[in-house]
Amino acid sequence: MHRRRSAATVITLAALAVAAAVLALPSPAAAHPFGDPQTVSITPDEQRPDVVRVRWRVGGPDDLTLLGVSLGLLPADRVLLDGAVDYRTTDPAVLASSEQFSAYLRKQITVADGARQCVGAVAPLKALARAGATVDYTCPGPVGTVTVAVRMLTDLNPAYRAMATGPDGQRAVYGSGEDSHDWTLAGGAPTVGGTGTSPSTGTGRSAAVQLAAVVGGAALVAVGALLVSRRVRRRRAVA
């Protein structure tokens, strides 16, 4: 009887620990920026030396719904009172067919060749949620090193991040306050970031923070289980 009661106590405490860990997770509204990051690729156009190609992909499809509501393309009630998002498979097509979304892309992603701004043209959008959006930026002349700014979704929440890659292994992490980086597309050695830390350092820190949160929660549960186990063994020894 004593062993059964002890086992029941362990199971109950473990269940409470798991429930506490689940309840500690961010609400749906706060979780979006901390989900899969956006991705951006920056490449030169091999046929046109004055063109920079930027391809953007959203982290989660429900972020497209949030953006659609923000742009007035989707009803406001698609974001529920508790912060949950009512995503529908037709949402990406609504954004893709809208000039407002294309204008948003060109506004939030900019390319400059020194002091000269490059003009963006959005390629036809197909399978936006899966394939992303591509914008070709035509600069005043052949490009070597360009400055690319990415502010996608940070106007909705400054916690959004975008993981970017470029030629020859160049990498950068875009975020609020670090929205501009230099990229070497032709000639010269590749640059490592623009206004922020080195790309590899920023990426590692971002991943470490998210990993630490998960590992920390698991460690707390493990420590709790260990303490309970020791207490049970002591009670058995006394009995």
CSV table of C-alpha atoms in Angstrom, one decimal:
chain,number,residue,atom,x,y,z
A,1,MET,CA,0.0,0.0,0.0
A,2,HIS,CA,2.9,2.4,0.9
A,3,ARG,CA,4.6,1.7,-2.4
A,4,ARG,CA,1.4,2.3,-4.4
A,5,ARG,CA,0.8,5.6,-2.6
A,6,SER,CA,4.4,6.7,-3.3
A,7,ALA,CA,4.1,5.8,-7.0
A,8,ALA,CA,0.8,7.8,-7.2
A,9,THR,CA,2.5,10.8,-5.6
A,10,VAL,CA,5.4,10.6,-8.1
A,11,ILE,CA,2.9,10.5,-11.0
A,12,THR,CA,0.9,13.3,-9.7
A,13,LEU,CA,3.9,15.6,-9.2
A,14,ALA,CA,5.2,14.7,-12.6
A,15,ALA,CA,1.9,15.6,-14.2
A,16,LEU,CA,1.8,18.9,-12.3
A,17,ALA,CA,5.3,19.7,-13.5
A,18,VAL,CA,4.4,19.0,-17.2
A,19,ALA,CA,1.2,21.1,-16.8
A,20,ALA,CA,3.2,24.0,-15.3
A,21,ALA,CA,5.7,23.8,-18.2
A,22,VAL,CA,2.9,23.9,-20.8
A,23,LEU,CA,1.2,26.8,-19.1
A,24,ALA,CA,4.4,28.8,-19.0
A,25,LEU,CA,4.6,28.7,-22.8
A,26,PRO,CA,3.8,32.0,-24.6
A,27,SER,CA,0.3,32.7,-25.7
A,28,PRO,CA,-0.6,32.3,-29.4
A,29,ALA,CA,-0.2,36.0,-30.1
A,30,ALA,CA,3.2,36.2,-28.5
A,31,ALA,CA,4.5,32.9,-30.0
A,32,HIS,CA,4.5,34.0,-33.6
A,33,PRO,CA,7.8,36.0,-33.6
A,34,PHE,CA,9.5,33.1,-31.7
A,35,GLY,CA,8.5,30.4,-34.1
A,36,ASP,CA,10.4,29.5,-37.3
A,37,PRO,CA,12.3,32.6,-38.5
A,38,GLN,CA,11.8,34.2,-41.8
A,39,THR,CA,14.5,33.5,-44.4
A,40,VAL,CA,16.1,35.8,-47.0
A,41,SER,CA,18.6,35.1,-49.7
A,42,ILE,CA,20.6,37.8,-51.5
A,43,THR,CA,22.2,36.9,-54.9
A,44,PRO,CA,23.4,38.7,-58.0
A,45,ASP,CA,21.8,38.2,-61.4
A,46,GLU,CA,24.3,36.4,-63.6
A,47,GLN,CA,22.8,37.9,-66.7
A,48,ARG,CA,22.4,41.4,-65.4
A,49,PRO,CA,25.3,42.8,-63.4
A,50,ASP,CA,23.2,45.8,-62.1
A,51,VAL,CA,20.5,43.6,-60.6
A,52,VAL,CA,20.3,42.2,-57.0
A,53,ARG,CA,17.8,39.4,-56.4
A,54,VAL,CA,16.2,39.1,-52.9
A,55,ARG,CA,14.1,36.1,-52.1
A,56,TRP,CA,12.0,36.3,-48.9
A,57,ARG,CA,10.1,33.4,-47.2
A,58,VAL,CA,7.8,33.7,-44.2
A,59,GLY,CA,8.5,31.7,-41.1
A,60,GLY,CA,5.0,30.4,-40.5
A,61,PRO,CA,1.9,30.7,-42.8
A,62,ASP,CA,-0.2,32.2,-40.0
A,63,ASP,CA,2.2,35.2,-40.1
A,64,LEU,CA,0.8,35.8,-43.6
A,65,THR,CA,-2.6,36.0,-42.0
A,66,LEU,CA,-1.4,38.5,-39.4
A,67,LEU,CA,0.1,40.6,-42.2
A,68,GLY,CA,-3.0,40.4,-44.3
A,69,VAL,CA,-5.1,41.7,-41.5
A,70,SER,CA,-2.6,44.5,-40.9
A,71,LEU,CA,-2.7,45.5,-44.6
A,72,GLY,CA,-6.5,45.4,-44.6
A,73,LEU,CA,-6.6,42.5,-47.0
A,74,LEU,CA,-8.2,40.1,-44.5
A,75,PRO,CA,-11.0,40.7,-41.9
A,76,ALA,CA,-9.8,41.9,-38.5
A,77,ASP,CA,-11.8,39.1,-36.8
A,78,ARG,CA,-9.3,36.6,-38.3
A,79,VAL,CA,-7.2,37.4,-35.2
A,80,LEU,CA,-9.2,36.2,-32.3
A,81,LEU,CA,-9.7,37.9,-29.0
A,82,ASP,CA,-7.3,35.5,-27.3
A,83,GLY,CA,-4.6,36.2,-29.9
A,84,ALA,CA,-5.0,33.0,-31.9
A,85,VAL,CA,-4.9,33.3,-35.6
A,86,ASP,CA,-7.6,31.9,-37.9
A,87,TYR,CA,-5.4,30.9,-40.8
A,88,ARG,CA,-6.9,29.6,-44.0
A,89,THR,CA,-5.2,28.1,-46.9
A,90,THR,CA,-6.5,30.8,-49.2
A,91,ASP,CA,-4.8,33.6,-47.3
A,92,PRO,CA,-1.4,33.4,-49.2
A,93,ALA,CA,-3.3,33.8,-52.5
A,94,VAL,CA,-5.1,36.9,-51.2
A,95,LEU,CA,-1.8,38.6,-50.4
A,96,ALA,CA,-0.1,37.4,-53.6
A,97,SER,CA,-2.8,39.0,-55.8
A,98,SER,CA,-2.6,42.3,-54.0
A,99,GLU,CA,-0.6,45.4,-55.0
A,100,GLN,CA,-0.6,46.4,-51.4
A,101,PHE,CA,1.5,43.4,-50.5
A,102,SER,CA,3.9,44.0,-53.3
A,103,ALA,CA,4.3,47.6,-52.2
A,104,TYR,CA,4.9,46.4,-48.6
A,105,LEU,CA,7.7,44.1,-49.9
A,106,ARG,CA,9.4,47.0,-51.7
A,107,LYS,CA,9.0,49.2,-48.7
A,108,GLN,CA,10.3,46.8,-46.1
A,109,ILE,CA,13.1,45.4,-48.2
A,110,THR,CA,15.4,47.9,-49.8
A,111,VAL,CA,18.7,47.7,-51.6
A,112,ALA,CA,21.3,50.5,-52.0
A,113,ASP,CA,24.5,50.7,-53.9
A,114,GLY,CA,26.3,53.2,-51.8
A,115,ALA,CA,24.2,56.4,-51.7
A,116,ARG,CA,22.2,55.2,-54.8
A,117,GLN,CA,18.9,53.4,-54.2
A,118,CYS,CA,18.0,50.4,-56.4
A,119,VAL,CA,14.5,50.1,-57.8
A,120,GLY,CA,12.6,46.9,-56.9
A,121,ALA,CA,10.2,44.9,-59.1
A,122,VAL,CA,8.3,42.0,-57.6
A,123,ALA,CA,8.3,38.8,-59.6
A,124,PRO,CA,4.9,37.0,-60.2
A,125,LEU,CA,3.9,35.5,-56.8
A,126,LYS,CA,3.1,31.8,-56.9
A,127,ALA,CA,2.8,29.5,-53.8
A,128,LEU,CA,3.7,32.4,-51.5
A,129,ALA,CA,3.6,30.4,-48.3
A,130,ARG,CA,5.9,27.7,-49.7
A,131,ALA,CA,8.1,29.4,-52.3
A,132,GLY,CA,8.2,32.9,-50.9
A,133,ALA,CA,8.5,36.2,-52.8
A,134,THR,CA,11.3,37.3,-55.1
A,135,VAL,CA,12.1,41.0,-55.7
A,136,ASP,CA,14.7,42.1,-58.4
A,137,TYR,CA,16.4,45.4,-57.5
A,138,THR,CA,17.9,47.3,-60.5
A,139,CYS,CA,20.8,49.5,-59.4
A,140,PRO,CA,22.2,52.5,-61.4
A,141,GLY,CA,25.2,50.4,-62.5
A,142,PRO,CA,27.0,47.1,-61.9
A,143,VAL,CA,27.1,46.2,-58.3
A,144,GLY,CA,30.0,45.1,-56.1
A,145,THR,CA,28.9,45.6,-52.5
A,146,VAL,CA,25.4,46.6,-51.7
A,147,THR,CA,23.5,47.4,-48.5
A,148,VAL,CA,20.3,45.4,-48.0
A,149,ALA,CA,17.7,46.4,-45.4
A,150,VAL,CA,15.1,43.9,-44.3
A,151,ARG,CA,12.2,45.0,-42.0
A,152,MET,CA,9.6,42.4,-42.9
A,153,LEU,CA,7.1,42.0,-40.1
A,154,THR,CA,9.1,44.0,-37.5
A,155,ASP,CA,6.4,46.7,-37.8
A,156,LEU,CA,3.9,44.1,-36.4
A,157,ASN,CA,6.3,42.9,-33.6
A,158,PRO,CA,9.9,43.9,-33.1
A,159,ALA,CA,10.7,40.4,-32.0
A,160,TYR,CA,10.6,39.0,-35.6
A,161,ARG,CA,13.9,37.8,-37.0
A,162,ALA,CA,15.1,36.9,-40.5
A,163,MET,CA,18.0,34.6,-41.3
A,164,ALA,CA,19.8,35.8,-44.4
A,165,THR,CA,22.3,34.1,-46.7
A,166,GLY,CA,24.4,35.5,-49.6
A,167,PRO,CA,27.2,34.4,-52.0
A,168,ASP,CA,30.3,32.6,-50.7
A,169,GLY,CA,28.7,31.6,-47.4
A,170,GLN,CA,27.8,35.1,-46.2
A,171,ARG,CA,25.2,35.1,-43.5
A,172,ALA,CA,23.4,37.7,-41.3
A,173,VAL,CA,20.5,37.9,-38.9
A,174,TYR,CA,18.0,40.7,-39.4
A,175,GLY,CA,16.0,42.1,-36.6
A,176,SER,CA,14.6,45.3,-35.1
A,177,GLY,CA,17.6,47.6,-34.6
A,178,GLU,CA,19.8,45.5,-36.9
A,179,ASP,CA,17.9,45.8,-40.1
A,180,SER,CA,20.7,46.7,-42.4
A,181,HIS,CA,23.7,44.7,-43.6
A,182,ASP,CA,26.3,44.9,-46.4
A,183,TRP,CA,26.7,42.1,-48.9
A,184,THR,CA,29.6,41.5,-51.3
A,185,LEU,CA,28.2,40.3,-54.6
A,186,ALA,CA,31.1,40.8,-57.0
A,187,GLY,CA,34.8,41.6,-56.4
A,188,GLY,CA,36.5,41.9,-53.0
A,189,ALA,CA,36.2,39.8,-50.0
A,190,PRO,CA,32.8,38.9,-48.5
A,191,THR,CA,31.7,41.2,-45.7
A,192,VAL,CA,30.5,40.0,-42.4
A,193,GLY,CA,27.4,41.9,-41.5
A,194,GLY,CA,26.7,45.6,-41.7
A,195,THR,CA,25.4,47.4,-38.6
A,196,GLY,CA,25.3,44.5,-36.2
A,197,THR,CA,27.5,41.6,-34.9
A,198,SER,CA,29.1,39.0,-37.2
A,199,PRO,CA,26.5,36.8,-38.9
A,200,SER,CA,27.7,33.6,-37.3
A,201,THR,CA,27.8,35.1,-33.8
A,202,GLY,CA,24.3,36.6,-34.2
A,203,THR,CA,22.9,33.3,-35.5
A,204,GLY,CA,24.5,31.3,-32.7
A,205,ARG,CA,23.2,33.7,-30.0
A,206,SER,CA,19.6,33.6,-31.4
A,207,ALA,CA,19.6,29.8,-31.5
A,208,ALA,CA,21.2,29.5,-28.1
A,209,VAL,CA,18.5,31.7,-26.5
A,210,GLN,CA,15.7,29.6,-27.9
A,211,LEU,CA,17.5,26.3,-27.1
A,212,ALA,CA,18.2,27.5,-23.6
A,213,ALA,CA,14.5,28.1,-22.9
A,214,VAL,CA,13.6,24.6,-24.0
A,215,VAL,CA,16.5,22.9,-22.2
A,216,GLY,CA,15.9,24.9,-19.1
A,217,GLY,CA,12.3,23.8,-18.9
A,218,ALA,CA,13.3,20.2,-19.4
A,219,ALA,CA,16.0,20.5,-16.7
A,220,LEU,CA,13.5,21.9,-14.2
A,221,VAL,CA,11.2,18.9,-14.7
A,222,ALA,CA,14.2,16.5,-14.5
A,223,VAL,CA,15.4,18.0,-11.2
A,224,GLY,CA,11.9,17.9,-9.8
A,225,ALA,CA,11.6,14.2,-10.6
A,226,LEU,CA,15.0,13.5,-9.1
A,227,LEU,CA,14.1,15.2,-5.8
A,228,VAL,CA,10.8,13.3,-5.6
A,229,SER,CA,12.6,10.0,-6.3
A,230,ARG,CA,15.1,10.7,-3.5
A,231,ARG,CA,12.3,11.5,-1.1
A,232,VAL,CA,10.5,8.3,-1.9
A,233,ARG,CA,13.7,6.2,-1.3
A,234,ARG,CA,14.2,7.9,2.1
A,235,ARG,CA,10.7,7.1,3.1
A,236,ARG,CA,11.1,3.5,2.1
A,237,ALA,CA,14.4,3.3,4.1
A,238,VAL,CA,12.7,4.6,7.2
A,239,ALA,CA,9.8,2.2,6.8
